[in-house]
């Protein structure tokens, strides 16, 4: 049985976790280690008692945006990640001011608009900037989403 749970991390961002195992597996990562057949596949990978830290894909969104285009772009990214079972955090910059400023500071100069601040959605993997909706869309069209999101290849994750 496989199912997805949401876990709210210390930043208040939603984190999507996939669990395999019994139906009573909790969303608490520490308790999940103790559960039989439980696998946490986002922030940490637990297998046979080993812990490997993984980078976390974060999608910075604006839940209260007045722009229909921004909302559609956010839905497209989140929907694609969920449909492809790519683990990610959704960080709402309208609710978390420190995260909004972090996002603004970490977007490369060449990707910033001439006036104002960058608009959501913006995508990061850990502290690495991946891109905005246009970059995501381009990677989707060219079938290079894994490299765009800087996800480890299947060969890397097996070693």
JSON list of C-alpha atoms in Angstrom, two decimals:
[
{"chain": "A", "resi": 1, "resn": "UNK", "atom": "CA", "xyz": [0.00, 0.00, 0.00]},
{"chain": "A", "resi": 2, "resn": "UNK", "atom": "CA", "xyz": [1.45, 3.36, -0.97]},
{"chain": "A", "resi": 3, "resn": "UNK", "atom": "CA", "xyz": [0.12, 6.74, 0.03]},
{"chain": "A", "resi": 4, "resn": "UNK", "atom": "CA", "xyz": [1.22, 10.32, 0.34]},
{"chain": "A", "resi": 5, "resn": "UNK", "atom": "CA", "xyz": [1.18, 12.44, 3.46]},
{"chain": "A", "resi": 6, "resn": "UNK", "atom": "CA", "xyz": [1.94, 16.07, 4.09]},
{"chain": "A", "resi": 7, "resn": "UNK", "atom": "CA", "xyz": [4.39, 17.07, 6.77]},
{"chain": "A", "resi": 8, "resn": "UNK", "atom": "CA", "xyz": [4.89, 20.64, 7.89]},
{"chain": "A", "resi": 9, "resn": "UNK", "atom": "CA", "xyz": [8.55, 21.27, 8.49]},
{"chain": "A", "resi": 10, "resn": "UNK", "atom": "CA", "xyz": [10.06, 23.79, 10.89]},
{"chain": "A", "resi": 11, "resn": "UNK", "atom": "CA", "xyz": [9.77, 26.56, 8.28]},
{"chain": "A", "resi": 12, "resn": "UNK", "atom": "CA", "xyz": [6.03, 25.98, 8.00]},
{"chain": "A", "resi": 13, "resn": "UNK", "atom": "CA", "xyz": [6.40, 24.72, 4.44]},
{"chain": "A", "resi": 14, "resn": "UNK", "atom": "CA", "xyz": [4.38, 21.74, 3.23]},
{"chain": "A", "resi": 15, "resn": "UNK", "atom": "CA", "xyz": [6.54, 18.73, 2.47]},
{"chain": "A", "resi": 16, "resn": "UNK", "atom": "CA", "xyz": [5.19, 15.79, 0.49]},
{"chain": "A", "resi": 17, "resn": "UNK", "atom": "CA", "xyz": [6.29, 12.35, 1.65]},
{"chain": "A", "resi": 18, "resn": "UNK", "atom": "CA", "xyz": [5.53, 8.98, 0.12]},
{"chain": "A", "resi": 19, "resn": "UNK", "atom": "CA", "xyz": [5.17, 6.09, 2.54]},
{"chain": "A", "resi": 20, "resn": "UNK", "atom": "CA", "xyz": [5.10, 2.39, 1.78]},
{"chain": "A", "resi": 21, "resn": "UNK", "atom": "CA", "xyz": [3.83, 0.10, 4.48]},
{"chain": "A", "resi": 22, "resn": "UNK", "atom": "CA", "xyz": [1.04, -0.22, 6.97]},
{"chain": "A", "resi": 23, "resn": "UNK", "atom": "CA", "xyz": [-1.89, 2.15, 6.91]},
{"chain": "A", "resi": 24, "resn": "UNK", "atom": "CA", "xyz": [-1.03, 3.54, 10.37]},
{"chain": "A", "resi": 25, "resn": "UNK", "atom": "CA", "xyz": [2.33, 5.04, 9.34]},
{"chain": "A", "resi": 26, "resn": "UNK", "atom": "CA", "xyz": [2.57, 8.53, 10.78]},
{"chain": "A", "resi": 27, "resn": "UNK", "atom": "CA", "xyz": [3.77, 11.66, 9.02]},
{"chain": "A", "resi": 28, "resn": "UNK", "atom": "CA", "xyz": [6.45, 12.23, 11.68]},
{"chain": "A", "resi": 29, "resn": "UNK", "atom": "CA", "xyz": [9.80, 11.30, 10.11]},
{"chain": "A", "resi": 30, "resn": "UNK", "atom": "CA", "xyz": [11.40, 10.17, 13.37]},
{"chain": "A", "resi": 31, "resn": "UNK", "atom": "CA", "xyz": [8.53, 7.83, 14.21]},
{"chain": "A", "resi": 32, "resn": "UNK", "atom": "CA", "xyz": [8.47, 6.57, 10.66]},
{"chain": "A", "resi": 33, "resn": "UNK", "atom": "CA", "xyz": [11.98, 5.19, 11.03]},
{"chain": "A", "resi": 34, "resn": "UNK", "atom": "CA", "xyz": [10.67, 2.79, 13.64]},
{"chain": "A", "resi": 35, "resn": "UNK", "atom": "CA", "xyz": [7.73, 1.62, 11.54]},
{"chain": "A", "resi": 36, "resn": "UNK", "atom": "CA", "xyz": [7.91, -1.59, 9.61]},
{"chain": "A", "resi": 37, "resn": "UNK", "atom": "CA", "xyz": [8.28, -1.14, 5.84]},
{"chain": "A", "resi": 38, "resn": "UNK", "atom": "CA", "xyz": [8.09, 2.65, 6.10]},
{"chain": "A", "resi": 39, "resn": "UNK", "atom": "CA", "xyz": [10.12, 4.60, 3.59]},
{"chain": "A", "resi": 40, "resn": "UNK", "atom": "CA", "xyz": [10.55, 8.33, 3.73]},
{"chain": "A", "resi": 41, "resn": "UNK", "atom": "CA", "xyz": [11.66, 9.56, 0.34]},
{"chain": "A", "resi": 42, "resn": "UNK", "atom": "CA", "xyz": [11.97, 13.33, 0.52]},
{"chain": "A", "resi": 43, "resn": "UNK", "atom": "CA", "xyz": [14.27, 14.94, 3.04]},
{"chain": "A", "resi": 44, "resn": "UNK", "atom": "CA", "xyz": [15.93, 11.71, 4.12]},
{"chain": "A", "resi": 45, "resn": "UNK", "atom": "CA", "xyz": [16.17, 8.26, 2.67]},
{"chain": "A", "resi": 46, "resn": "UNK", "atom": "CA", "xyz": [15.99, 5.51, 5.27]},
{"chain": "A", "resi": 47, "resn": "UNK", "atom": "CA", "xyz": [17.02, 2.04, 4.17]},
{"chain": "A", "resi": 48, "resn": "UNK", "atom": "CA", "xyz": [18.37, -0.74, 6.37]},
{"chain": "A", "resi": 49, "resn": "UNK", "atom": "CA", "xyz": [19.22, 1.73, 9.11]},
{"chain": "A", "resi": 50, "resn": "UNK", "atom": "CA", "xyz": [21.23, 4.04, 6.85]},
{"chain": "A", "resi": 51, "resn": "UNK", "atom": "CA", "xyz": [20.40, 7.71, 6.50]},
{"chain": "A", "resi": 52, "resn": "UNK", "atom": "CA", "xyz": [21.24, 9.65, 3.34]},
{"chain": "A", "resi": 53, "resn": "UNK", "atom": "CA", "xyz": [20.46, 13.34, 3.18]},
{"chain": "A", "resi": 54, "resn": "UNK", "atom": "CA", "xyz": [18.80, 14.41, -0.07]},
{"chain": "A", "resi": 55, "resn": "UNK", "atom": "CA", "xyz": [18.29, 17.85, -1.48]},
{"chain": "A", "resi": 56, "resn": "UNK", "atom": "CA", "xyz": [14.74, 19.13, -1.28]},
{"chain": "A", "resi": 57, "resn": "UNK", "atom": "CA", "xyz": [12.93, 20.59, -4.26]},
{"chain": "A", "resi": 58, "resn": "UNK", "atom": "CA", "xyz": [11.12, 23.70, -3.07]},
{"chain": "A", "resi": 59, "resn": "UNK", "atom": "CA", "xyz": [8.46, 25.53, -5.07]},
{"chain": "A", "resi": 60, "resn": "UNK", "atom": "CA", "xyz": [7.92, 29.08, -3.87]},
{"chain": "A", "resi": 61, "resn": "UNK", "atom": "CA", "xyz": [4.29, 30.04, -4.45]},
{"chain": "A", "resi": 62, "resn": "UNK", "atom": "CA", "xyz": [2.00, 32.97, -3.64]},
{"chain": "A", "resi": 63, "resn": "UNK", "atom": "CA", "xyz": [-1.32, 31.66, -2.36]},
{"chain": "A", "resi": 64, "resn": "UNK", "atom": "CA", "xyz": [-3.00, 35.06, -2.44]},
{"chain": "A", "resi": 65, "resn": "UNK", "atom": "CA", "xyz": [-1.86, 36.22, -5.85]},
{"chain": "A", "resi": 66, "resn": "UNK", "atom": "CA", "xyz": [-4.37, 38.28, -7.82]},
{"chain": "A", "resi": 67, "resn": "UNK", "atom": "CA", "xyz": [-2.87, 37.15, -11.11]},
{"chain": "A", "resi": 68, "resn": "UNK", "atom": "CA", "xyz": [-4.64, 34.31, -12.90]},
{"chain": "A", "resi": 69, "resn": "UNK", "atom": "CA", "xyz": [-1.45, 33.57, -14.86]},
{"chain": "A", "resi": 70, "resn": "UNK", "atom": "CA", "xyz": [0.60, 33.18, -11.66]},
{"chain": "A", "resi": 71, "resn": "UNK", "atom": "CA", "xyz": [-2.02, 30.83, -10.19]},
{"chain": "A", "resi": 72, "resn": "UNK", "atom": "CA", "xyz": [-2.09, 28.71, -13.36]},
{"chain": "A", "resi": 73, "resn": "UNK", "atom": "CA", "xyz": [1.71, 28.52, -13.47]},
{"chain": "A", "resi": 74, "resn": "UNK", "atom": "CA", "xyz": [1.82, 27.43, -9.82]},
{"chain": "A", "resi": 75, "resn": "UNK", "atom": "CA", "xyz": [-0.86, 24.80, -10.40]},
{"chain": "A", "resi": 76, "resn": "UNK", "atom": "CA", "xyz": [0.97, 23.49, -13.47]},
{"chain": "A", "resi": 77, "resn": "UNK", "atom": "CA", "xyz": [4.24, 23.01, -11.58]},
{"chain": "A", "resi": 78, "resn": "UNK", "atom": "CA", "xyz": [2.68, 21.50, -8.46]},
{"chain": "A", "resi": 79, "resn": "UNK", "atom": "CA", "xyz": [0.41, 19.25, -10.54]},
{"chain": "A", "resi": 80, "resn": "UNK", "atom": "CA", "xyz": [3.33, 17.98, -12.61]},
{"chain": "A", "resi": 81, "resn": "UNK", "atom": "CA", "xyz": [5.45, 17.24, -9.53]},
{"chain": "A", "resi": 82, "resn": "UNK", "atom": "CA", "xyz": [2.58, 15.42, -7.80]},
{"chain": "A", "resi": 83, "resn": "UNK", "atom": "CA", "xyz": [1.65, 13.43, -10.92]},
{"chain": "A", "resi": 84, "resn": "UNK", "atom": "CA", "xyz": [5.26, 12.31, -11.35]},
{"chain": "A", "resi": 85, "resn": "UNK", "atom": "CA", "xyz": [5.70, 11.59, -7.64]},
{"chain": "A", "resi": 86, "resn": "UNK", "atom": "CA", "xyz": [8.54, 14.03, -7.28]},
{"chain": "A", "resi": 87, "resn": "UNK", "atom": "CA", "xyz": [8.88, 14.99, -3.63]},
{"chain": "A", "resi": 88, "resn": "UNK", "atom": "CA", "xyz": [8.82, 18.71, -2.96]},
{"chain": "A", "resi": 89, "resn": "UNK", "atom": "CA", "xyz": [8.01, 21.46, -0.50]},
{"chain": "A", "resi": 90, "resn": "UNK", "atom": "CA", "xyz": [5.56, 24.19, -1.25]},
{"chain": "A", "resi": 91, "resn": "UNK", "atom": "CA", "xyz": [6.67, 27.44, 0.40]},
{"chain": "A", "resi": 92, "resn": "UNK", "atom": "CA", "xyz": [4.03, 30.16, 0.51]},
{"chain": "A", "resi": 93, "resn": "UNK", "atom": "CA", "xyz": [5.85, 33.49, 0.30]},
{"chain": "A", "resi": 94, "resn": "UNK", "atom": "CA", "xyz": [2.72, 35.45, 1.22]},
{"chain": "A", "resi": 95, "resn": "UNK", "atom": "CA", "xyz": [2.70, 33.83, 4.66]},
{"chain": "A", "resi": 96, "resn": "UNK", "atom": "CA", "xyz": [6.44, 33.50, 5.37]},
{"chain": "A", "resi": 97, "resn": "UNK", "atom": "CA", "xyz": [8.21, 36.84, 5.06]},
{"chain": "A", "resi": 98, "resn": "UNK", "atom": "CA", "xyz": [11.67, 35.47, 5.85]},
{"chain": "A", "resi": 99, "resn": "UNK", "atom": "CA", "xyz": [11.26, 32.85, 3.11]},
{"chain": "A", "resi": 100, "resn": "UNK", "atom": "CA", "xyz": [10.12, 35.52, 0.65]},
{"chain": "A", "resi": 101, "resn": "UNK", "atom": "CA", "xyz": [13.27, 37.58, 1.32]},
{"chain": "A", "resi": 102, "resn": "UNK", "atom": "CA", "xyz": [15.42, 34.42, 1.13]},
{"chain": "A", "resi": 103, "resn": "UNK", "atom": "CA", "xyz": [13.91, 33.66, -2.28]},
{"chain": "A", "resi": 104, "resn": "UNK", "atom": "CA", "xyz": [14.51, 37.23, -3.51]},
{"chain": "A", "resi": 105, "resn": "UNK", "atom": "CA", "xyz": [18.15, 37.14, -2.38]},
{"chain": "A", "resi": 106, "resn": "UNK", "atom": "CA", "xyz": [18.90, 33.75, -3.97]},
{"chain": "A", "resi": 107, "resn": "UNK", "atom": "CA", "xyz": [17.53, 34.35, -7.44]},
{"chain": "A", "resi": 108, "resn": "UNK", "atom": "CA", "xyz": [20.46, 35.11, -9.77]},
{"chain": "A", "resi": 109, "resn": "UNK", "atom": "CA", "xyz": [20.80, 38.70, -10.95]},
{"chain": "A", "resi": 110, "resn": "UNK", "atom": "CA", "xyz": [20.13, 37.80, -14.60]},
{"chain": "A", "resi": 111, "resn": "UNK", "atom": "CA", "xyz": [16.77, 36.21, -13.69]},
{"chain": "A", "resi": 112, "resn": "UNK", "atom": "CA", "xyz": [15.47, 39.21, -11.74]},
{"chain": "A", "resi": 113, "resn": "UNK", "atom": "CA", "xyz": [13.04, 41.62, -13.38]},
{"chain": "A", "resi": 114, "resn": "UNK", "atom": "CA", "xyz": [14.25, 45.13, -14.21]},
{"chain": "A", "resi": 115, "resn": "UNK", "atom": "CA", "xyz": [11.70, 46.61, -11.81]},
{"chain": "A", "resi": 116, "resn": "UNK", "atom": "CA", "xyz": [10.16, 45.10, -8.70]},
{"chain": "A", "resi": 117, "resn": "UNK", "atom": "CA", "xyz": [10.61, 41.66, -7.23]},
{"chain": "A", "resi": 118, "resn": "UNK", "atom": "CA", "xyz": [10.56, 38.26, -8.93]},
{"chain": "A", "resi": 119, "resn": "UNK", "atom": "CA", "xyz": [7.11, 36.67, -9.09]},
{"chain": "A", "resi": 120, "resn": "UNK", "atom": "CA", "xyz": [6.15, 33.21, -7.94]},
{"chain": "A", "resi": 121, "resn": "UNK", "atom": "CA", "xyz": [6.50, 30.42, -8.80]},
{"chain": "A", "resi": 122, "resn": "UNK", "atom": "CA", "xyz": [10.24, 30.00, -8.35]},
{"chain": "A", "resi": 123, "resn": "UNK", "atom": "CA", "xyz": [11.92, 26.61, -7.99]},
{"chain": "A", "resi": 124, "resn": "UNK", "atom": "CA", "xyz": [14.97, 25.68, -5.91]},
{"chain": "A", "resi": 125, "resn": "UNK", "atom": "CA", "xyz": [16.69, 22.43, -5.05]},
{"chain": "A", "resi": 126, "resn": "UNK", "atom": "CA", "xyz": [18.17, 23.01, -1.63]},
{"chain": "A", "resi": 127, "resn": "UNK", "atom": "CA", "xyz": [19.94, 26.36, -1.97]},
{"chain": "A", "resi": 128, "resn": "UNK", "atom": "CA", "xyz": [20.43, 25.97, -5.72]},
{"chain": "A", "resi": 129, "resn": "UNK", "atom": "CA", "xyz": [18.20, 28.03, -7.97]},
{"chain": "A", "resi": 130, "resn": "UNK", "atom": "CA", "xyz": [16.55, 25.91, -10.68]},
{"chain": "A", "resi": 131, "resn": "UNK", "atom": "CA", "xyz": [14.40, 28.50, -12.38]},
{"chain": "A", "resi": 132, "resn": "UNK", "atom": "CA", "xyz": [10.97, 30.02, -12.82]},
{"chain": "A", "resi": 133, "resn": "UNK", "atom": "CA", "xyz": [7.88, 28.80, -14.67]},
{"chain": "A", "resi": 134, "resn": "UNK", "atom": "CA", "xyz": [9.32, 29.57, -18.11]},
{"chain": "A", "resi": 135, "resn": "UNK", "atom": "CA", "xyz": [12.45, 27.54, -17.34]},
{"chain": "A", "resi": 136, "resn": "UNK", "atom": "CA", "xyz": [10.33, 24.70, -15.94]},
{"chain": "A", "resi": 137, "resn": "UNK", "atom": "CA", "xyz": [8.07, 24.71, -18.99]},
{"chain": "A", "resi": 138, "resn": "UNK", "atom": "CA", "xyz": [11.07, 24.61, -21.32]},
{"chain": "A", "resi": 139, "resn": "UNK", "atom": "CA", "xyz": [12.56, 21.65, -19.44]},
{"chain": "A", "resi": 140, "resn": "UNK", "atom": "CA", "xyz": [9.22, 19.86, -19.58]},
{"chain": "A", "resi": 141, "resn": "UNK", "atom": "CA", "xyz": [9.00, 20.39, -23.35]},
{"chain": "A", "resi": 142, "resn": "UNK", "atom": "CA", "xyz": [12.53, 19.07, -23.88]},
{"chain": "A", "resi": 143, "resn": "UNK", "atom": "CA", "xyz": [12.03, 16.19, -21.41]},
{"chain": "A", "resi": 144, "resn": "UNK", "atom": "CA", "xyz": [14.86, 17.39, -19.13]},
{"chain": "A", "resi": 145, "resn": "UNK", "atom": "CA", "xyz": [12.91, 18.01, -15.91]},
{"chain": "A", "resi": 146, "resn": "UNK", "atom": "CA", "xyz": [15.16, 15.75, -13.80]},
{"chain": "A", "resi": 147, "resn": "UNK", "atom": "CA", "xyz": [18.28, 17.66, -14.72]},
{"chain": "A", "resi": 148, "resn": "UNK", "atom": "CA", "xyz": [16.43, 20.99, -14.41]},
{"chain": "A", "resi": 149, "resn": "UNK", "atom": "CA", "xyz": [15.41, 20.07, -10.85]},
{"chain": "A", "resi": 150, "resn": "UNK", "atom": "CA", "xyz": [18.92, 18.70, -10.20]},
{"chain": "A", "resi": 151, "resn": "UNK", "atom": "CA", "xyz": [17.51, 15.35, -9.15]},
{"chain": "A", "resi": 152, "resn": "UNK", "atom": "CA", "xyz": [19.95, 12.44, -8.80]},
{"chain": "A", "resi": 153, "resn": "UNK", "atom": "CA", "xyz": [19.85, 9.95, -11.64]},
{"chain": "A", "resi": 154, "resn": "UNK", "atom": "CA", "xyz": [18.73, 6.39, -10.98]},
{"chain": "A", "resi": 155, "resn": "UNK", "atom": "CA", "xyz": [22.39, 5.27, -11.09]},
{"chain": "A", "resi": 156, "resn": "UNK", "atom": "CA", "xyz": [23.36, 7.87, -8.44]},
{"chain": "A", "resi": 157, "resn": "UNK", "atom": "CA", "xyz": [20.55, 6.90, -6.07]},
{"chain": "A", "resi": 158, "resn": "UNK", "atom": "CA", "xyz": [21.40, 3.19, -6.22]},
{"chain": "A", "resi": 159, "resn": "UNK", "atom": "CA", "xyz": [25.02, 3.69, -5.16]}
]
